[in-house]
Amino acid sequence: DQQVKQNSPSLSVQEGRISILNCDYTNSMFDYFLWYKKYPAEGPTFLISISSIKDKNEDGRFTVFLNKSAKHLSLHIVPSQPGDSAVYFCAMNYGGSQGNLIFGKGTKLSVKP
Amino acid sequence: KAGVTQTPRYLIKTRGQQVTLSCSPISGHRSVSWYQQTPGQGLQFLFEYFSETQRNKGNFPGRFSGRQFSNSRSEMNVSTLELGDSALYLCASSGGTAYTEAFFGQGTRLTVV
């Protein structure tokens, strides 16, 4: 059974608007959460992370929110730009598992000019 | 600072053959993890090496193996290739401690015919 779910396979937004990507998980032991962006034929690029002691982390246009009680993670991109068009993966693990990241299946974001 | 380097970028092999993929991590990183990406299963963890020792292992058959050298470079081997092994194989490096992000290489696209 999938421990990490990204229920929206795709998302389309207008340039300049907010993009919200969502991720749900089932394992309450997860305590470190990351977002990656991936272009075709390339490896994932790290975007932003958050540990379970926080509920929000910002880096420029990217903000990650963590709702531990709901086991829900989201990534906000404001404002969205055409160059943000890519597949976004959420990933997570628990501190003791270091290199073993569990990934969602990705959401393809398209930002229209 | 150089990123994660994977070689080769593309490979075509015949069913039953074996293959070795190589990964050079970011300088100073001691952890190397390997992932398999397929359209149906997404990104799945294969194994992680830290200081030349396998620290974590995913749910893959014994045909998939790896090793890490004293300079942290890692190799992954797949023996007796099957058609279903066709995938993008990604290597990620990190410092190896908890709550640190992993950085990915561009991957090796393996096609088994």
mmCIF file of N, CA and C in Angstrom, chain A residues 18 57 91:
data_model
loop_
_atom_site.group_PDB
_atom_site.id
_atom_site.type_symbol
_atom_site.label_atom_id
_atom_site.label_comp_id
_atom_site.label_asym_id
_atom_site.label_seq_id
_atom_site.Cartn_x
_atom_site.Cartn_y
_atom_site.Cartn_z
ATOM 1 N N ILE A 18 -0.900 31.511 -7.854
ATOM 2 C CA ILE A 18 -0.333 30.564 -6.909
ATOM 3 C C ILE A 18 -0.521 29.132 -7.405
ATOM 4 N N ASN A 57 7.948 26.331 6.217
ATOM 5 C CA ASN A 57 9.302 26.735 5.856
ATOM 6 C C ASN A 57 9.250 27.439 4.503
ATOM 7 N N ALA A 91 8.680 13.811 -0.971
ATOM 8 C CA ALA A 91 9.450 12.673 -0.477
ATOM 9 C C ALA A 91 9.597 12.821 1.032
#
